[in-house]
Structure formats: structure tokens, C-alpha cells
Amino acid sequence: GSCRHRCCPGRNNACWAPGARRAHCYCDSYCQRTGDCCQDYHATCRRAAVGCAVGPWGPWSGCSSPCGVGSRARSRQVTVPPRHGGDPCPDLKQRRGCLGEHPTCGTAK
């Protein structure tokens, strides 16, 4: 069978071609795990694989708690989504602890 006209990301049971002895061979990236790829999968689809690319991290948010323990967060955006079994995207959000120290914290009763 040949993947000449299609390569699919992830697991896609509809992404197949007729193989030897009336069996299906697959052109999805999951076929590498199951061992049922078409003969030309690596040459055709892996060459077309595009890994995820992300932009820079944005700024950290302010502390979620003005007084005491809280958290800050930041995020980044996908600039190029993965295609044809390319590397998946890394984390797009991060969170870390913080201690809110607003000037009014010590005077609150």
C-alpha cells in the first residue's frame, strides 16, 4: 500500500490504503506504535512531519491574592501546530506560587 496521497496525525482508522492480501495498511502516525504502516509511510509522511512551534512566554500575572499565599500565571501561544505526526506542543501555561504584599495587608483588622 502507499501513503502517497495522505498522511494523518494521531490515531485515525480512516487513514489507510489497500495493502498486501486485502489487508489495510495505515498512514496515520499511530501506525508506528502498532506496526501496521504502509511501506512508504516513513519516506512519505515523516518527511512531511511538522513539529509544534510556540512563541515566547508572556509576562507573569499579578499575584492572585493581595495578602498572603496566591499564584501567578503566564502563557504562550502556538505559532505552528503539529502536522503529520510531528512533535506535539509543549506546555502552554505555567503557574507558580507568590505572596501578596499589598500595602494595606498589615493594617487590616
Short mmCIF file of N, CA, C and O in Angstrom, two decimals:
data_model
loop_
_atom_site.label_atom_id
_atom_site.label_comp_id
_atom_site.label_asym_id
_atom_site.label_seq_id
_atom_site.Cartn_x
_atom_site.Cartn_y
_atom_site.Cartn_z
N GLY A 1 0.82 -1.19 0.00
CA GLY A 1 0.00 0.00 0.00
C GLY A 1 0.86 1.25 0.00
O GLY A 1 2.03 1.21 0.33
N SER A 2 0.27 2.37 -0.37
CA SER A 2 1.01 3.62 -0.48
C SER A 2 0.31 4.77 0.24
O SER A 2 -0.90 4.92 0.16
N CYS A 3 1.10 5.58 0.92
CA CYS A 3 0.59 6.79 1.60
C CYS A 3 0.78 8.02 0.72
O CYS A 3 0.70 9.14 1.19
N ARG A 4 0.99 7.81 -0.55
CA ARG A 4 1.32 8.89 -1.47
C ARG A 4 0.36 10.07 -1.39
O ARG A 4 0.76 11.21 -1.49
N HIS A 5 -0.92 9.82 -1.18
CA HIS A 5 -1.90 10.90 -1.22
C HIS A 5 -2.39 11.36 0.14
O HIS A 5 -3.16 12.30 0.22
N ARG A 6 -1.99 10.68 1.24
CA ARG A 6 -2.48 11.10 2.54
C ARG A 6 -1.59 10.64 3.67
O ARG A 6 -1.06 9.54 3.65
N CYS A 7 -1.43 11.53 4.63
CA CYS A 7 -0.72 11.26 5.87
C CYS A 7 -1.57 11.92 6.96
O CYS A 7 -1.96 13.07 6.82
N CYS A 8 -1.85 11.19 8.01
CA CYS A 8 -2.75 11.70 9.05
C CYS A 8 -2.04 11.73 10.40
O CYS A 8 -1.30 10.82 10.73
N PRO A 9 -2.31 12.78 11.19
CA PRO A 9 -1.73 12.83 12.53
C PRO A 9 -2.53 11.95 13.49
O PRO A 9 -3.69 11.65 13.26
N GLY A 10 -1.88 11.54 14.57
CA GLY A 10 -2.56 10.81 15.64
C GLY A 10 -3.07 9.45 15.19
O GLY A 10 -2.53 8.82 14.28
N ARG A 11 -4.14 9.00 15.85
CA ARG A 11 -4.76 7.71 15.51
C ARG A 11 -5.99 7.99 14.67
O ARG A 11 -6.92 8.67 15.12
N ASN A 12 -6.02 7.47 13.45
CA ASN A 12 -7.12 7.73 12.54
C ASN A 12 -7.38 6.46 11.73
O ASN A 12 -6.69 6.18 10.75
N ASN A 13 -8.39 5.69 12.13
CA ASN A 13 -8.69 4.43 11.46
C ASN A 13 -9.17 4.60 10.03
O ASN A 13 -9.21 3.64 9.27
N ALA A 14 -9.54 5.81 9.65
CA ALA A 14 -9.97 6.07 8.28
C ALA A 14 -8.79 6.39 7.36
O ALA A 14 -8.97 6.54 6.16
N CYS A 15 -7.60 6.46 7.91
CA CYS A 15 -6.41 6.84 7.14
C CYS A 15 -5.63 5.59 6.76
O CYS A 15 -4.62 5.25 7.36
N TRP A 16 -6.11 4.88 5.75
CA TRP A 16 -5.49 3.63 5.34
C TRP A 16 -5.42 3.54 3.83
O TRP A 16 -6.00 4.32 3.11
N ALA A 17 -4.70 2.54 3.39
CA ALA A 17 -4.60 2.22 1.96
C ALA A 17 -4.69 0.71 1.83
O ALA A 17 -4.41 -0.02 2.78
N PRO A 18 -5.09 0.21 0.66
CA PRO A 18 -5.12 -1.24 0.48
C PRO A 18 -3.70 -1.79 0.48
O PRO A 18 -2.82 -1.26 -0.21
N GLY A 19 -3.48 -2.80 1.28
CA GLY A 19 -2.15 -3.40 1.37
C GLY A 19 -2.13 -4.79 0.75
O GLY A 19 -3.03 -5.16 0.00
N ALA A 20 -1.13 -5.54 1.12
CA ALA A 20 -0.97 -6.90 0.60
C ALA A 20 -2.08 -7.81 1.12
O ALA A 20 -2.55 -7.67 2.24
N ARG A 21 -2.50 -8.76 0.30
CA ARG A 21 -3.50 -9.76 0.67
C ARG A 21 -4.78 -9.15 1.25
O ARG A 21 -5.28 -9.61 2.26
N ARG A 22 -5.26 -8.09 0.65
CA ARG A 22 -6.51 -7.43 1.03
C ARG A 22 -6.51 -6.85 2.44
O ARG A 22 -7.54 -6.47 2.97
N ALA A 23 -5.37 -6.79 3.07
CA ALA A 23 -5.28 -6.19 4.40
C ALA A 23 -5.08 -4.68 4.25
O ALA A 23 -4.58 -4.21 3.22
N HIS A 24 -5.47 -3.94 5.26
CA HIS A 24 -5.24 -2.49 5.26
C HIS A 24 -3.86 -2.21 5.82
O HIS A 24 -3.41 -2.87 6.74
N CYS A 25 -3.21 -1.21 5.25
CA CYS A 25 -2.03 -0.65 5.89
C CYS A 25 -2.39 0.80 6.19
O CYS A 25 -3.28 1.38 5.57
N TYR A 26 -1.74 1.38 7.19
CA TYR A 26 -2.17 2.69 7.69
C TYR A 26 -1.13 3.78 7.43
O TYR A 26 0.06 3.51 7.34
N CYS A 27 -1.65 5.02 7.35
CA CYS A 27 -0.82 6.19 7.09
C CYS A 27 -1.00 7.24 8.19
O CYS A 27 -0.75 8.42 7.97
N ASP A 28 -1.47 6.80 9.36
CA ASP A 28 -1.57 7.72 10.50
C ASP A 28 -0.34 7.54 11.37
O ASP A 28 0.31 6.50 11.33
N SER A 29 0.00 8.54 12.15
CA SER A 29 1.23 8.45 12.93
C SER A 29 1.18 7.35 13.98
O SER A 29 2.20 6.88 14.44
N TYR A 30 -0.03 6.88 14.33
CA TYR A 30 -0.16 5.80 15.32
C TYR A 30 0.33 4.47 14.76
O TYR A 30 0.67 3.56 15.53
N CYS A 31 0.39 4.33 13.45
CA CYS A 31 0.81 3.06 12.86
C CYS A 31 2.23 2.68 13.27
O CYS A 31 2.59 1.51 13.26
N GLN A 32 3.02 3.66 13.68
CA GLN A 32 4.38 3.35 14.13
C GLN A 32 4.35 2.53 15.42
O GLN A 32 5.21 1.70 15.65
N ARG A 33 3.35 2.77 16.26
CA ARG A 33 3.21 2.01 17.50
C ARG A 33 2.64 0.63 17.25
O ARG A 33 3.00 -0.33 17.91
N THR A 34 1.69 0.54 16.34
CA THR A 34 1.03 -0.74 16.08
C THR A 34 1.73 -1.58 15.02
O THR A 34 1.40 -2.75 14.85
N GLY A 35 2.68 -1.00 14.30
CA GLY A 35 3.47 -1.76 13.33
C GLY A 35 2.72 -2.11 12.05
O GLY A 35 3.10 -3.06 11.37
N ASP A 36 1.67 -1.38 11.71
CA ASP A 36 0.91 -1.69 10.50
C ASP A 36 0.93 -0.55 9.49
O ASP A 36 -0.04 -0.29 8.79
N CYS A 37 2.07 0.14 9.40
CA CYS A 37 2.21 1.24 8.44
C CYS A 37 2.36 0.72 7.02
O CYS A 37 2.86 -0.39 6.80
N CYS A 38 1.94 1.53 6.08
CA CYS A 38 2.20 1.21 4.67
C CYS A 38 3.70 1.27 4.42
O CYS A 38 4.44 1.94 5.15
N GLN A 39 4.14 0.60 3.36
CA GLN A 39 5.58 0.50 3.08
C GLN A 39 6.27 1.85 2.95
O GLN A 39 7.40 2.02 3.35
N ASP A 40 5.58 2.82 2.37
CA ASP A 40 6.22 4.12 2.13
C ASP A 40 5.89 5.16 3.20
O ASP A 40 6.16 6.34 3.01
N TYR A 41 5.32 4.73 4.33
CA TYR A 41 4.92 5.69 5.37
C TYR A 41 6.09 6.57 5.80
O TYR A 41 5.99 7.79 5.81
N HIS A 42 7.20 5.97 6.17
CA HIS A 42 8.33 6.76 6.68
C HIS A 42 8.87 7.72 5.63
O HIS A 42 9.12 8.89 5.93
N ALA A 43 9.02 7.26 4.41
CA ALA A 43 9.56 8.13 3.37
C ALA A 43 8.58 9.24 3.02
O ALA A 43 8.98 10.39 2.79
N THR A 44 7.29 8.95 3.00
CA THR A 44 6.30 9.93 2.57
C THR A 44 5.83 10.83 3.71
O THR A 44 5.80 12.05 3.57
N CYS A 45 5.46 10.24 4.83
CA CYS A 45 4.82 11.01 5.89
C CYS A 45 5.79 11.62 6.88
O CYS A 45 5.57 12.73 7.35
N ARG A 46 6.82 10.93 7.24
CA ARG A 46 7.75 11.50 8.21
C ARG A 46 8.48 12.70 7.60
O ARG A 46 8.80 13.64 8.29
N ARG A 47 8.71 12.66 6.33
CA ARG A 47 9.34 13.81 5.68
C ARG A 47 8.42 15.03 5.75
O ARG A 47 8.86 16.16 5.85
N ALA A 48 7.12 14.77 5.72
CA ALA A 48 6.15 15.86 5.76
C ALA A 48 5.80 16.29 7.19
O ALA A 48 5.04 17.22 7.38
N ALA A 49 6.36 15.60 8.18
CA ALA A 49 6.03 15.91 9.57
C ALA A 49 6.50 17.32 9.94
O ALA A 49 7.58 17.74 9.57
N VAL A 50 5.64 18.04 10.64
CA VAL A 50 5.96 19.38 11.11
C VAL A 50 5.73 19.40 12.61
O VAL A 50 4.62 19.13 13.08
N GLY A 51 6.78 19.68 13.36
CA GLY A 51 6.65 19.74 14.81
C GLY A 51 6.02 21.05 15.25
O GLY A 51 6.04 22.05 14.55
N CYS A 52 5.45 21.01 16.44
CA CYS A 52 4.83 22.20 17.00
C CYS A 52 5.88 23.27 17.29
O CYS A 52 7.00 22.95 17.71
N ALA A 53 5.51 24.51 17.07
CA ALA A 53 6.37 25.63 17.45
C ALA A 53 5.53 26.59 18.28
O ALA A 53 4.35 26.80 18.00
N VAL A 54 6.14 27.13 19.33
CA VAL A 54 5.42 28.06 20.21
C VAL A 54 6.17 29.39 20.30
O VAL A 54 7.37 29.44 20.07
N GLY A 55 5.43 30.42 20.64
CA GLY A 55 6.02 31.75 20.80
C GLY A 55 6.64 31.90 22.18
O GLY A 55 6.65 30.96 22.98
N PRO A 56 7.12 33.09 22.49
CA PRO A 56 7.75 33.33 23.79
C PRO A 56 6.71 33.38 24.91
O PRO A 56 5.52 33.61 24.65
N TRP A 57 7.17 33.18 26.12
CA TRP A 57 6.28 33.29 27.27
C TRP A 57 5.84 34.74 27.44
O TRP A 57 6.62 35.66 27.26
N GLY A 58 4.57 34.93 27.78
CA GLY A 58 4.06 36.25 28.12
C GLY A 58 4.51 36.62 29.52
O GLY A 58 5.15 35.83 30.21
N PRO A 59 4.15 37.80 29.98
CA PRO A 59 4.55 38.22 31.33
C PRO A 59 3.77 37.46 32.40
O PRO A 59 2.68 36.95 32.14
N TRP A 60 4.34 37.40 33.58
CA TRP A 60 3.65 36.79 34.72
C TRP A 60 2.51 37.69 35.13
O TRP A 60 2.63 38.91 35.11
N SER A 61 1.39 37.11 35.51
CA SER A 61 0.26 37.88 36.02
C SER A 61 0.59 38.38 37.42
O SER A 61 1.56 37.93 38.04
N GLY A 62 -0.25 39.27 37.92
CA GLY A 62 -0.10 39.69 39.31
C GLY A 62 -0.48 38.54 40.22
O GLY A 62 -1.10 37.56 39.80
N CYS A 63 -0.14 38.66 41.48
CA CYS A 63 -0.47 37.62 42.46
C CYS A 63 -1.99 37.55 42.63
O CYS A 63 -2.67 38.57 42.72
N SER A 64 -2.53 36.34 42.66
CA SER A 64 -3.98 36.16 42.76
C SER A 64 -4.52 36.58 44.13
O SER A 64 -5.72 36.79 44.28
N SER A 65 -3.66 36.68 45.12
CA SER A 65 -4.08 37.10 46.45
C SER A 65 -3.35 38.38 46.84
O SER A 65 -2.13 38.41 46.85
N PRO A 66 -4.08 39.46 47.17
CA PRO A 66 -3.38 40.69 47.54
C PRO A 66 -2.65 40.56 48.88
O PRO A 66 -1.66 41.23 49.10
N CYS A 67 -3.14 39.68 49.75
CA CYS A 67 -2.50 39.46 51.05
C CYS A 67 -2.36 37.96 51.28
O CYS A 67 -3.34 37.23 51.23
N GLY A 68 -1.16 37.49 51.44
CA GLY A 68 -0.95 36.07 51.72
C GLY A 68 -0.62 35.26 50.48
O GLY A 68 -0.30 35.80 49.43
N VAL A 69 -0.75 33.94 50.61
CA VAL A 69 -0.34 33.00 49.57
C VAL A 69 -1.32 33.03 48.40
O VAL A 69 -2.53 32.99 48.58
N GLY A 70 -0.77 33.09 47.20
CA GLY A 70 -1.56 33.08 45.98
C GLY A 70 -0.75 32.44 44.86
O GLY A 70 0.20 31.70 45.11
N SER A 71 -1.10 32.74 43.63
CA SER A 71 -0.34 32.20 42.49
C SER A 71 -0.30 33.22 41.36
O SER A 71 -1.13 34.12 41.26
N ARG A 72 0.72 33.06 40.52
CA ARG A 72 0.90 33.85 39.30
C ARG A 72 0.85 32.88 38.14
O ARG A 72 1.19 31.71 38.28
N ALA A 73 0.47 33.38 36.98
CA ALA A 73 0.41 32.53 35.79
C ALA A 73 0.95 33.28 34.59
O ALA A 73 0.97 34.52 34.57
N ARG A 74 1.41 32.52 33.61
CA ARG A 74 1.79 33.09 32.33
C ARG A 74 1.50 32.06 31.25
O ARG A 74 1.32 30.87 31.54
N SER A 75 1.43 32.51 30.01
CA SER A 75 1.10 31.60 28.92
C SER A 75 1.87 31.98 27.66
O SER A 75 2.49 33.04 27.59
N ARG A 76 1.79 31.10 26.69
CA ARG A 76 2.37 31.35 25.36
C ARG A 76 1.44 30.73 24.34
O ARG A 76 0.60 29.90 24.66
N GLN A 77 1.60 31.12 23.10
CA GLN A 77 0.71 30.69 22.03
C GLN A 77 1.41 29.74 21.06
O GLN A 77 2.62 29.81 20.87
N VAL A 78 0.63 28.90 20.43
CA VAL A 78 1.14 28.02 19.37
C VAL A 78 1.30 28.87 18.11
O VAL A 78 0.36 29.55 17.69
N THR A 79 2.48 28.84 17.52
CA THR A 79 2.70 29.58 16.28
C THR A 79 2.60 28.66 15.07
O THR A 79 2.20 29.09 13.99
N VAL A 80 2.99 27.38 15.24
CA VAL A 80 2.86 26.39 14.17
C VAL A 80 2.32 25.11 14.80
O VAL A 80 3.00 24.49 15.61
N PRO A 81 1.08 24.71 14.47
CA PRO A 81 0.54 23.48 15.05
C PRO A 81 1.23 22.25 14.45
O PRO A 81 1.71 22.30 13.31
N PRO A 82 1.33 21.16 15.22
CA PRO A 82 1.98 19.96 14.68
C PRO A 82 1.13 19.34 13.56
O PRO A 82 -0.10 19.40 13.60
N ARG A 83 1.81 18.80 12.56
CA ARG A 83 1.11 18.16 11.45
C ARG A 83 1.83 16.87 11.07
O ARG A 83 3.05 16.76 11.20
N HIS A 84 1.06 15.93 10.58
CA HIS A 84 1.58 14.67 10.03
C HIS A 84 2.46 13.93 11.02
O HIS A 84 3.52 13.39 10.65
N GLY A 85 2.07 13.90 12.28
CA GLY A 85 2.83 13.14 13.27
C GLY A 85 4.05 13.86 13.80
O GLY A 85 4.90 13.23 14.42
N GLY A 86 4.16 15.16 13.59
CA GLY A 86 5.29 15.92 14.12
C GLY A 86 5.23 16.02 15.63
O GLY A 86 4.23 15.66 16.25
N ASP A 87 6.28 16.54 16.23
CA ASP A 87 6.35 16.64 17.69
C ASP A 87 5.18 17.44 18.24
O ASP A 87 4.82 18.48 17.70
N PRO A 88 4.57 16.95 19.34
CA PRO A 88 3.44 17.67 19.94
C PRO A 88 3.89 18.97 20.61
O PRO A 88 5.08 19.19 20.84
N CYS A 89 2.92 19.79 20.97
CA CYS A 89 3.22 21.08 21.61
C CYS A 89 3.62 20.88 23.07
O CYS A 89 3.07 20.03 23.76
N PRO A 90 4.56 21.70 23.54
CA PRO A 90 4.90 21.67 24.96
C PRO A 90 3.82 22.41 25.75
O PRO A 90 2.88 22.95 25.18
N ASP A 91 3.97 22.48 27.07
CA ASP A 91 3.02 23.19 27.91
C ASP A 91 2.87 24.63 27.44
O ASP A 91 3.85 25.29 27.08
N LEU A 92 1.63 25.11 27.47
CA LEU A 92 1.34 26.47 27.04
C LEU A 92 1.06 27.38 28.23
O LEU A 92 0.95 28.59 28.06
N LYS A 93 0.93 26.81 29.42
CA LYS A 93 0.67 27.61 30.63
C LYS A 93 1.60 27.18 31.74
O LYS A 93 1.94 26.01 31.85
N GLN A 94 2.00 28.14 32.55
CA GLN A 94 2.81 27.88 33.73
C GLN A 94 2.19 28.62 34.91
O GLN A 94 1.59 29.68 34.74
N ARG A 95 2.35 28.05 36.09
CA ARG A 95 1.83 28.67 37.31
C ARG A 95 2.89 28.53 38.39
O ARG A 95 3.60 27.53 38.44
N ARG A 96 3.01 29.54 39.24
CA ARG A 96 3.94 29.47 40.36
C ARG A 96 3.34 30.23 41.54
O ARG A 96 2.49 31.10 41.39
N GLY A 97 3.80 29.88 42.71
CA GLY A 97 3.29 30.50 43.92
C GLY A 97 3.83 31.91 44.10
O GLY A 97 4.84 32.30 43.53
N CYS A 98 3.12 32.70 44.93
CA CYS A 98 3.55 34.06 45.24
C CYS A 98 2.96 34.44 46.60
O CYS A 98 2.08 33.77 47.13
N LEU A 99 3.46 35.51 47.13
CA LEU A 99 2.97 36.03 48.40
C LEU A 99 2.53 37.47 48.19
O LEU A 99 3.36 38.33 47.89
N GLY A 100 1.23 37.69 48.28
CA GLY A 100 0.70 39.04 48.09
C GLY A 100 1.14 39.96 49.25
O GLY A 100 1.00 39.60 50.42
N GLU A 101 1.67 41.10 48.89
CA GLU A 101 2.18 42.04 49.91
C GLU A 101 1.68 43.45 49.62
O GLU A 101 2.43 44.41 49.59
N HIS A 102 0.38 43.58 49.42
CA HIS A 102 -0.23 44.89 49.19
C HIS A 102 -0.03 45.75 50.43
O HIS A 102 -0.08 45.25 51.54
N PRO A 103 0.19 47.05 50.28
CA PRO A 103 0.46 47.92 51.44
C PRO A 103 -0.63 47.89 52.53
O PRO A 103 -0.35 48.10 53.70
N THR A 104 -1.86 47.58 52.15
CA THR A 104 -2.94 47.57 53.16
C THR A 104 -3.00 46.27 53.94
O THR A 104 -3.78 46.17 54.90
N CYS A 105 -2.20 45.26 53.59
CA CYS A 105 -2.29 43.95 54.25
C CYS A 105 -1.99 44.05 55.74
O CYS A 105 -2.68 43.46 56.55
N GLY A 106 -0.98 44.78 56.12
CA GLY A 106 -0.59 44.84 57.52
C GLY A 106 -1.53 45.69 58.37
O GLY A 106 -1.61 45.53 59.59
N THR A 107 -2.34 46.56 57.73
CA THR A 107 -3.21 47.44 58.51
C THR A 107 -4.62 46.89 58.65
O THR A 107 -5.41 47.43 59.40
N ALA A 108 -4.95 45.81 57.93
CA ALA A 108 -6.30 45.24 58.03
C ALA A 108 -6.54 44.66 59.41
O ALA A 108 -5.64 44.07 60.02
N LYS A 109 -7.72 44.85 59.93
CA LYS A 109 -8.04 44.34 61.27
C LYS A 109 -8.95 43.15 61.18
O LYS A 109 -9.74 43.02 60.33
#
